[in-house]
Each structure stands twice: as C-alpha cells, then as structure tokens.
PDB file of C-alpha atoms in Angstrom:
ATOM      1  CA  MET A 299      25.812  -6.066  -5.528  1.00  0.00           C
ATOM      2  CA  PRO A 300      22.665  -4.215  -6.970  1.00  0.00           C
ATOM      3  CA  LEU A 301      23.376  -0.515  -8.115  1.00  0.00           C
ATOM      4  CA  ALA A 302      21.295   2.424  -7.620  1.00  0.00           C
ATOM      5  CA  LEU A 303      21.706   6.032  -9.342  1.00  0.00           C
ATOM      6  CA  ILE A 304      20.397   8.648  -7.052  1.00  0.00           C
ATOM      7  CA  ILE A 305      19.813  12.225  -8.450  1.00  0.00           C
ATOM      8  CA  SER A 306      18.993  14.305  -5.605  1.00  0.00           C
ATOM      9  CA  SER A 307      19.909  16.924  -2.918  1.00  0.00           C
ATOM     10  CA  HIS A 308      23.006  16.479  -0.833  1.00  0.00           C
ATOM     11  CA  VAL A 309      22.708  18.131   2.562  1.00  0.00           C
ATOM     12  CA  ALA A 310      25.935  17.800   4.918  1.00  0.00           C
ATOM     13  CA  GLY A 311      24.171  18.357   8.230  1.00  0.00           C
ATOM     14  CA  SER A 312      20.739  16.905   7.874  1.00  0.00           C
ATOM     15  CA  ARG A 313      19.988  13.245   7.165  1.00  0.00           C
ATOM     16  CA  VAL A 314      17.771  13.993   4.081  1.00  0.00           C
ATOM     17  CA  GLY A 315      17.759  13.752   0.283  1.00  0.00           C
ATOM     18  CA  ALA A 316      20.552  11.654  -1.347  1.00  0.00           C
ATOM     19  CA  SER A 317      22.363  10.725   1.726  1.00  0.00           C
ATOM     20  CA  ALA A 318      19.283   9.311   3.628  1.00  0.00           C
ATOM     21  CA  GLN A 319      18.474   7.481   0.490  1.00  0.00           C
ATOM     22  CA  ALA A 320      22.021   5.786   0.063  1.00  0.00           C
ATOM     23  CA  SER A 321      22.037   5.044   3.979  1.00  0.00           C
ATOM     24  CA  ALA A 322      18.778   3.048   3.639  1.00  0.00           C
ATOM     25  CA  LEU A 323      19.792   1.147   0.680  1.00  0.00           C
ATOM     26  CA  VAL A 324      23.038  -0.038   2.018  1.00  0.00           C
ATOM     27  CA  GLN A 325      21.166  -1.943   4.695  1.00  0.00           C
ATOM     28  CA  PHE A 326      19.876  -4.034   1.861  1.00  0.00           C
ATOM     29  CA  ARG A 327      23.197  -4.506   0.216  1.00  0.00           C
ATOM     30  CA  ILE A 328      22.397  -1.936  -2.716  1.00  0.00           C
ATOM     31  CA  ASP A 329      25.361   0.042  -3.616  1.00  0.00           C
ATOM     32  CA  SER A 330      24.632   3.737  -4.721  1.00  0.00           C
ATOM     33  CA  MET A 331      26.089   6.458  -7.127  1.00  0.00           C
ATOM     34  CA  ILE A 332      25.080  10.103  -6.207  1.00  0.00           C
ATOM     35  CA  VAL A 333      24.628  12.783  -8.468  1.00  0.00           C
ATOM     36  CA  PRO A 334      23.785  15.986  -6.341  1.00  0.00           C
ATOM     37  CA  THR A 335      21.286  18.619  -7.504  1.00  0.00           C
ATOM     38  CA  VAL A 336      22.183  21.010  -4.581  1.00  0.00           C
ATOM     39  CA  LEU A 337      25.098  21.194  -2.103  1.00  0.00           C
ATOM     40  CA  TYR A 338      23.615  22.590   1.188  1.00  0.00           C
ATOM     41  CA  GLY A 339      25.033  22.677   4.683  1.00  0.00           C
ATOM     42  CA  ARG A 340      21.514  22.139   6.296  1.00  0.00           C
ATOM     43  CA  HIS A 341      17.673  21.666   5.590  1.00  0.00           C
ATOM     44  CA  PRO A 342      16.356  24.860   4.370  1.00  0.00           C
ATOM     45  CA  GLY A 343      13.701  24.323   7.065  1.00  0.00           C
ATOM     46  CA  TRP A 344      16.179  25.243   9.594  1.00  0.00           C
ATOM     47  CA  GLY A 345      16.659  28.621   7.602  1.00  0.00           C
ATOM     48  CA  ILE A 346      19.415  29.782   5.024  1.00  0.00           C
ATOM     49  CA  PRO A 347      20.901  26.499   4.197  1.00  0.00           C
ATOM     50  CA  GLY A 348      24.342  27.509   3.114  1.00  0.00           C
ATOM     51  CA  GLY A 349      25.732  26.140  -0.123  1.00  0.00           C
ATOM     52  CA  ALA A 350      24.293  26.537  -3.559  1.00  0.00           C
ATOM     53  CA  PRO A 351      22.582  24.429  -6.415  1.00  0.00           C
ATOM     54  CA  VAL A 352      24.785  22.471  -8.664  1.00  0.00           C
ATOM     55  CA  PRO A 353      25.116  24.039 -12.001  1.00  0.00           C
ATOM     56  CA  ILE A 354      23.387  22.059 -14.740  1.00  0.00           C
ATOM     57  CA  GLU A 355      26.760  21.903 -16.566  1.00  0.00           C
ATOM     58  CA  LEU A 356      28.135  20.006 -13.515  1.00  0.00           C
ATOM     59  CA  VAL A 357      25.200  17.612 -13.166  1.00  0.00           C
ATOM     60  CA  GLU A 358      25.277  16.603 -16.771  1.00  0.00           C
ATOM     61  CA  SER A 359      29.226  16.153 -16.905  1.00  0.00           C
ATOM     62  CA  MET A 360      28.809  13.953 -13.773  1.00  0.00           C
ATOM     63  CA  LEU A 361      26.070  11.928 -15.506  1.00  0.00           C
ATOM     64  CA  ASP A 362      28.365  11.584 -18.661  1.00  0.00           C
ATOM     65  CA  GLY A 363      31.082  10.353 -16.852  1.00  0.00           C
ATOM     66  CA  ILE A 364      28.923   7.458 -15.129  1.00  0.00           C
ATOM     67  CA  GLU A 365      27.526   6.694 -18.731  1.00  0.00           C
ATOM     68  CA  ALA A 366      31.127   6.787 -20.035  1.00  0.00           C
ATOM     69  CA  ASN A 367      32.357   4.097 -17.577  1.00  0.00           C
ATOM     70  CA  GLY A 368      29.723   1.799 -18.488  1.00  0.00           C
ATOM     71  CA  LEU A 369      27.572   2.039 -15.431  1.00  0.00           C
ATOM     72  CA  PHE A 370      24.330   2.989 -17.261  1.00  0.00           C
ATOM     73  CA  GLY A 371      23.994  -0.679 -18.150  1.00  0.00           C
ATOM     74  CA  GLN A 372      24.722  -1.928 -14.455  1.00  0.00           C
ATOM     75  CA  THR A 373      22.177   0.546 -12.926  1.00  0.00           C
ATOM     76  CA  ASP A 374      19.291  -1.589 -11.325  1.00  0.00           C
ATOM     77  CA  MET A 375      17.520   1.485  -9.799  1.00  0.00           C
ATOM     78  CA  VAL A 376      17.194   5.182 -10.512  1.00  0.00           C
ATOM     79  CA  ILE A 377      15.896   7.393  -7.726  1.00  0.00           C
ATOM     80  CA  THR A 378      15.150  11.001  -8.246  1.00  0.00           C
ATOM     81  CA  GLY A 379      14.346  13.570  -5.453  1.00  0.00           C
ATOM     82  CA  TYR A 380      14.727  17.222  -5.026  1.00  0.00           C
ATOM     83  CA  PHE A 381      15.723  19.446  -8.004  1.00  0.00           C
ATOM     84  CA  ALA A 382      16.829  23.221  -8.023  1.00  0.00           C
ATOM     85  CA  SER A 383      15.887  23.743 -11.743  1.00  0.00           C
ATOM     86  CA  ALA A 384      13.815  22.444 -14.608  1.00  0.00           C
ATOM     87  CA  ALA A 385      16.982  21.899 -16.589  1.00  0.00           C
ATOM     88  CA  GLN A 386      18.110  19.534 -13.957  1.00  0.00           C
ATOM     89  CA  VAL A 387      14.770  17.866 -14.218  1.00  0.00           C
ATOM     90  CA  ARG A 388      15.138  17.370 -17.929  1.00  0.00           C
ATOM     91  CA  ALA A 389      18.683  15.966 -17.363  1.00  0.00           C
ATOM     92  CA  ALA A 390      17.222  13.459 -15.188  1.00  0.00           C
ATOM     93  CA  ALA A 391      14.620  12.351 -17.670  1.00  0.00           C
ATOM     94  CA  ARG A 392      17.219  11.895 -20.249  1.00  0.00           C
ATOM     95  CA  THR A 393      19.270   9.843 -18.068  1.00  0.00           C
ATOM     96  CA  ILE A 394      16.375   7.559 -17.121  1.00  0.00           C
ATOM     97  CA  ASP A 395      15.663   7.056 -20.788  1.00  0.00           C
ATOM     98  CA  ALA A 396      19.386   6.200 -21.349  1.00  0.00           C
ATOM     99  CA  VAL A 397      19.691   3.773 -18.402  1.00  0.00           C
ATOM    100  CA  ARG A 398      16.633   1.814 -19.780  1.00  0.00           C
ATOM    101  CA  ALA A 399      18.147   1.760 -23.144  1.00  0.00           C
ATOM    102  CA  ALA A 400      21.731   0.743 -22.342  1.00  0.00           C
ATOM    103  CA  PRO A 401      22.690  -2.871 -23.113  1.00  0.00           C
ATOM    104  CA  ARG A 402      22.893  -4.952 -20.052  1.00  0.00           C
ATOM    105  CA  ASP A 403      23.793  -8.553 -19.368  1.00  0.00           C
ATOM    106  CA  ASN A 404      22.492  -9.021 -15.644  1.00  0.00           C
ATOM    107  CA  ALA A 405      20.397 -12.165 -16.126  1.00  0.00           C
ATOM    108  CA  PRO A 406      21.524 -15.751 -14.504  1.00  0.00           C
ATOM    109  CA  GLN A 407      22.097 -18.164 -17.083  1.00  0.00           C
ATOM    110  CA  GLY A 408      19.133 -19.100 -18.919  1.00  0.00           C
ATOM    111  CA  GLY A 409      17.218 -16.242 -17.071  1.00  0.00           C
ATOM    112  CA  VAL A 410      15.526 -12.902 -18.042  1.00  0.00           C
ATOM    113  CA  VAL A 411      17.621  -9.507 -17.913  1.00  0.00           C
ATOM    114  CA  ARG A 412      16.303  -7.389 -14.967  1.00  0.00           C
ATOM    115  CA  LYS A 413      14.795  -4.046 -16.123  1.00  0.00           C
ATOM    116  CA  PRO A 414      16.118  -0.904 -14.251  1.00  0.00           C
ATOM    117  CA  THR A 415      13.356   0.277 -11.691  1.00  0.00           C
ATOM    118  CA  VAL A 416      12.546   4.057 -11.598  1.00  0.00           C
ATOM    119  CA  ILE A 417      11.522   5.529  -8.341  1.00  0.00           C
ATOM    120  CA  VAL A 418      10.468   9.125  -8.508  1.00  0.00           C
ATOM    121  CA  ASP A 419      10.053  11.176  -5.074  1.00  0.00           C
ATOM    122  CA  PRO A 420       8.608  14.421  -6.570  1.00  0.00           C
ATOM    123  CA  THR A 421      10.091  16.631  -3.650  1.00  0.00           C
ATOM    124  CA  LEU A 422       7.938  19.707  -4.302  1.00  0.00           C
ATOM    125  CA  GLY A 423       6.280  20.990  -1.107  1.00  0.00           C
ATOM    126  CA  ASP A 424       4.375  20.130   1.974  1.00  0.00           C
ATOM    127  CA  ALA A 425       1.159  21.116   3.998  1.00  0.00           C
ATOM    128  CA  GLY A 426       1.125  24.525   5.396  1.00  0.00           C
ATOM    129  CA  LYS A 427       4.157  25.502   3.308  1.00  0.00           C
ATOM    130  CA  GLY A 428       3.006  24.898  -0.443  1.00  0.00           C
ATOM    131  CA  LEU A 429       5.510  24.801  -3.038  1.00  0.00           C
ATOM    132  CA  TYR A 430       9.270  25.087  -1.882  1.00  0.00           C
ATOM    133  CA  VAL A 431      10.635  24.660  -5.389  1.00  0.00           C
ATOM    134  CA  PRO A 432       9.988  27.078  -8.351  1.00  0.00           C
ATOM    135  CA  ALA A 433       6.785  26.334 -10.224  1.00  0.00           C
ATOM    136  CA  GLU A 434       8.658  25.620 -13.342  1.00  0.00           C
ATOM    137  CA  VAL A 435      10.467  22.649 -11.397  1.00  0.00           C
ATOM    138  CA  ALA A 436       7.166  21.281 -10.212  1.00  0.00           C
ATOM    139  CA  GLU A 437       5.864  21.503 -13.758  1.00  0.00           C
ATOM    140  CA  ALA A 438       8.833  19.834 -15.150  1.00  0.00           C
ATOM    141  CA  VAL A 439       8.736  16.963 -12.393  1.00  0.00           C
ATOM    142  CA  ALA A 440       5.069  16.347 -13.324  1.00  0.00           C
ATOM    143  CA  ALA A 441       5.578  16.402 -17.100  1.00  0.00           C
ATOM    144  CA  GLU A 442       9.073  14.688 -17.331  1.00  0.00           C
ATOM    145  CA  LEU A 443       9.471  12.400 -14.212  1.00  0.00           C
ATOM    146  CA  ILE A 444       5.949  11.011 -13.229  1.00  0.00           C
ATOM    147  CA  PRO A 445       5.281   9.547 -16.545  1.00  0.00           C
ATOM    148  CA  ARG A 446       8.685   7.825 -16.469  1.00  0.00           C
ATOM    149  CA  ALA A 447       8.299   6.528 -12.853  1.00  0.00           C
ATOM    150  CA  ASP A 448       7.795   2.891 -12.088  1.00  0.00           C
ATOM    151  CA  VAL A 449       6.914   3.805  -8.462  1.00  0.00           C
ATOM    152  CA  VAL A 450       5.989   7.354  -7.094  1.00  0.00           C
ATOM    153  CA  ALA A 451       6.777   8.139  -3.455  1.00  0.00           C
ATOM    154  CA  CYS A 452       5.567  11.522  -2.415  1.00  0.00           C
ATOM    155  CA  ASN A 453       3.840  13.185   0.558  1.00  0.00           C
ATOM    156  CA  ALA A 454       0.033  13.713   0.718  1.00  0.00           C
ATOM    157  CA  TRP A 455       0.283  17.287  -0.133  1.00  0.00           C
ATOM    158  CA  GLU A 456       2.432  16.583  -3.155  1.00  0.00           C
ATOM    159  CA  LEU A 457      -0.108  13.952  -4.384  1.00  0.00           C
ATOM    160  CA  GLN A 458      -2.641  16.548  -4.219  1.00  0.00           C
ATOM    161  CA  HIS A 459      -0.581  18.935  -6.057  1.00  0.00           C
ATOM    162  CA  LEU A 460       0.019  16.505  -9.081  1.00  0.00           C
ATOM    163  CA  THR A 461      -3.498  15.177  -9.066  1.00  0.00           C
ATOM    164  CA  GLY A 462      -5.672  18.112  -8.241  1.00  0.00           C
ATOM    165  CA  THR A 463      -7.472  15.892  -5.802  1.00  0.00           C
ATOM    166  CA  ASP A 464      -7.713  15.732  -2.045  1.00  0.00           C
ATOM    167  CA  ALA A 465      -5.303  13.054  -0.366  1.00  0.00           C
ATOM    168  CA  ARG A 466      -5.332  13.823   3.354  1.00  0.00           C
ATOM    169  CA  GLU A 467      -6.970  10.848   4.517  1.00  0.00           C
ATOM    170  CA  PRO A 468      -6.384   7.055   3.665  1.00  0.00           C
ATOM    171  CA  GLN A 469      -9.371   6.708   1.348  1.00  0.00           C
ATOM    172  CA  ALA A 470      -8.995   9.774  -0.563  1.00  0.00           C
ATOM    173  CA  ALA A 471      -5.162   8.980  -0.699  1.00  0.00           C
ATOM    174  CA  VAL A 472      -5.933   5.678  -2.490  1.00  0.00           C
ATOM    175  CA  ARG A 473      -8.136   7.364  -4.928  1.00  0.00           C
ATOM    176  CA  ALA A 474      -5.622   9.850  -5.915  1.00  0.00           C
ATOM    177  CA  ALA A 475      -2.945   7.680  -5.905  1.00  0.00           C
ATOM    178  CA  ARG A 476      -4.702   5.694  -8.664  1.00  0.00           C
ATOM    179  CA  LEU A 477      -5.087   8.608 -10.681  1.00  0.00           C
ATOM    180  CA  LEU A 478      -1.391   8.146 -11.298  1.00  0.00           C
ATOM    181  CA  ASN A 479      -1.868   4.908 -12.717  1.00  0.00           C
ATOM    182  CA  LYS A 480       1.345   3.341 -11.235  1.00  0.00           C
ATOM    183  CA  PRO A 481       2.309   2.077  -7.674  1.00  0.00           C
ATOM    184  CA  THR A 482       2.459   4.788  -5.370  1.00  0.00           C
ATOM    185  CA  LEU A 483       3.558   5.278  -1.861  1.00  0.00           C
ATOM    186  CA  VAL A 484       2.235   8.404   0.107  1.00  0.00           C
ATOM    187  CA  SER A 485       3.326   9.617   3.419  1.00  0.00           C
ATOM    188  CA  SER A 486       1.636  12.219   6.024  1.00  0.00           C
ATOM    189  CA  VAL A 487      -1.790  10.461   5.535  1.00  0.00           C
ATOM    190  CA  HIS A 488      -3.773  11.378   8.643  1.00  0.00           C
ATOM    191  CA  ARG A 489      -6.411   9.217  10.305  1.00  0.00           C
ATOM    192  CA  GLY A 490      -7.778  10.636  13.218  1.00  0.00           C
ATOM    193  CA  SER A 491      -5.020  10.855  15.974  1.00  0.00           C
ATOM    194  CA  GLU A 492      -2.869   8.694  13.761  1.00  0.00           C
ATOM    195  CA  ILE A 493      -0.574   9.542  10.709  1.00  0.00           C
ATOM    196  CA  GLY A 494       0.969   6.934   8.534  1.00  0.00           C
ATOM    197  CA  VAL A 495       1.855   5.732   4.896  1.00  0.00           C
ATOM    198  CA  VAL A 496      -0.531   4.506   2.267  1.00  0.00           C
ATOM    199  CA  TYR A 497       0.549   2.205  -0.642  1.00  0.00           C
ATOM    200  CA  ALA A 498      -1.675   1.847  -3.455  1.00  0.00           C
ATOM    201  CA  ASP A 499      -1.839   0.113  -6.901  1.00  0.00           C
ATOM    202  CA  ARG A 500      -4.336  -0.981  -9.251  1.00  0.00           C
ATOM    203  CA  LYS A 501      -5.027  -4.275  -7.210  1.00  0.00           C
ATOM    204  CA  GLU A 502      -4.305  -3.535  -3.549  1.00  0.00           C
ATOM    205  CA  ALA A 503      -3.901  -0.827  -1.010  1.00  0.00           C
ATOM    206  CA  TRP A 504      -2.761  -0.675   2.550  1.00  0.00           C
ATOM    207  CA  LEU A 505      -2.263   1.706   5.440  1.00  0.00           C
ATOM    208  CA  ALA A 506       0.673   1.721   8.179  1.00  0.00           C
ATOM    209  CA  ALA A 507       0.017   4.138  10.964  1.00  0.00           C
ATOM    210  CA  HIS A 508       0.856   5.247  14.081  1.00  0.00           C
ATOM    211  CA  ALA A 509      -0.153   7.672  16.877  1.00  0.00           C
ATOM    212  CA  LYS A 510       0.944  11.301  16.231  1.00  0.00           C
ATOM    213  CA  ALA A 511       4.044  12.561  18.106  1.00  0.00           C
ATOM    214  CA  GLU A 512       3.304  15.174  20.580  1.00  0.00           C
ATOM    215  CA  ARG A 513       4.997  18.589  19.627  1.00  0.00           C
TER     216      ARG A 513
END
C-alpha cells in the first residue's frame, strides 16, 4: 500500500487538516503517517479552538522516530498544510529533503524506482480574512516549501498572496498558477454565479465549477 507523510493540523471536532487528508487518501488505498503541527478542538473559524500548537521539539522528535524506523525510504508522498511557526516549516523542508534522499527499493523487477511526490497546501489565509497565520510562517512557506513542491494546492487568495497577481477568476488563476512554474490546483475560483477549482500546468488548464450555494 502506498504511504503518505502528512505534516499539518489535527483538529478533533472539525473535518479539516490532516484528518481530512488521511480520510481522502484511504479511499485510494493510501496509508498515512500524521505529524501534527497543532492540536485543536475545533476549527478556529468557529471561535477559540482549544488546544495549542505542537512544540517544535515534539514535531522534530516525531519526524526523527519515523525516519529511525526506515519509513522515509518507504514514503511515496509528502503533504504539508497548516503550520503554527516558521520553525515547523523549516522542519518540514528538511524532512522533504531527507525523504527524497532516503534509499528506496520500491521498483518492480526491472522497473524504475518511484520518486516521492511532494504536495504543498500553503494554508495561509482566505478572502475577506487575509492571513490567519503569522507573517513569518507565510514567508517561510513561500521560501522553503513552494520551491520544493511537485504540486501546489491552494485557494485563490493564497495564490494571489504567493504571486502578487489576481487569481479570482479562471483565466487570472491560470496565469497566476503558471508563475509558480509547477502544477497547481486552485480552489475558490469564481466565474459569474459559479465557484470552482482550476488546475494549471505548463501544458494544460481546466476548470471544474458548480453553482454557488445559497447562504
């Protein structure tokens, strides 16, 4: 079974962050190792979340334990999400490098060794709210994780923040995504009365949209 390493939030009472990612992956028979960056009771959008950020020493110790068990060499996918500190971001960047450098023997006989895929979800903020992480976290994600990503998965506001370019509508989102120079999936893209997701790489782009829900 393929194996993913998820470095992101754990929120007990809301289906977001690492638990949501792991639930989606298991449907495709992908197992997950979760290293939490925060331990919250609920999504902060509902109010005071309860819980607290995970100290960097604990994050690094968990990653060290995973590596010591030889699991970096078995990791097929690294997914990063929400971070509470720039130190956590730097630890994730070092982990990506270590996973990529780890010896692995996952090729079928006579085949090619599969390289791990790195998916960066730059969980930084949203339209109408702006940044909901410290500025130094946003800066670290842009400097340390986006360059290491094989795929970027963000919302339109986050793409605008990363590129300094409008990304609210489909064509603008495609242009902004291509500034990252890697495959990018952009959510919360508006087209008239619809909202959807844009995918763009150097060769192709597409939009999946539906009518906006009534509030």
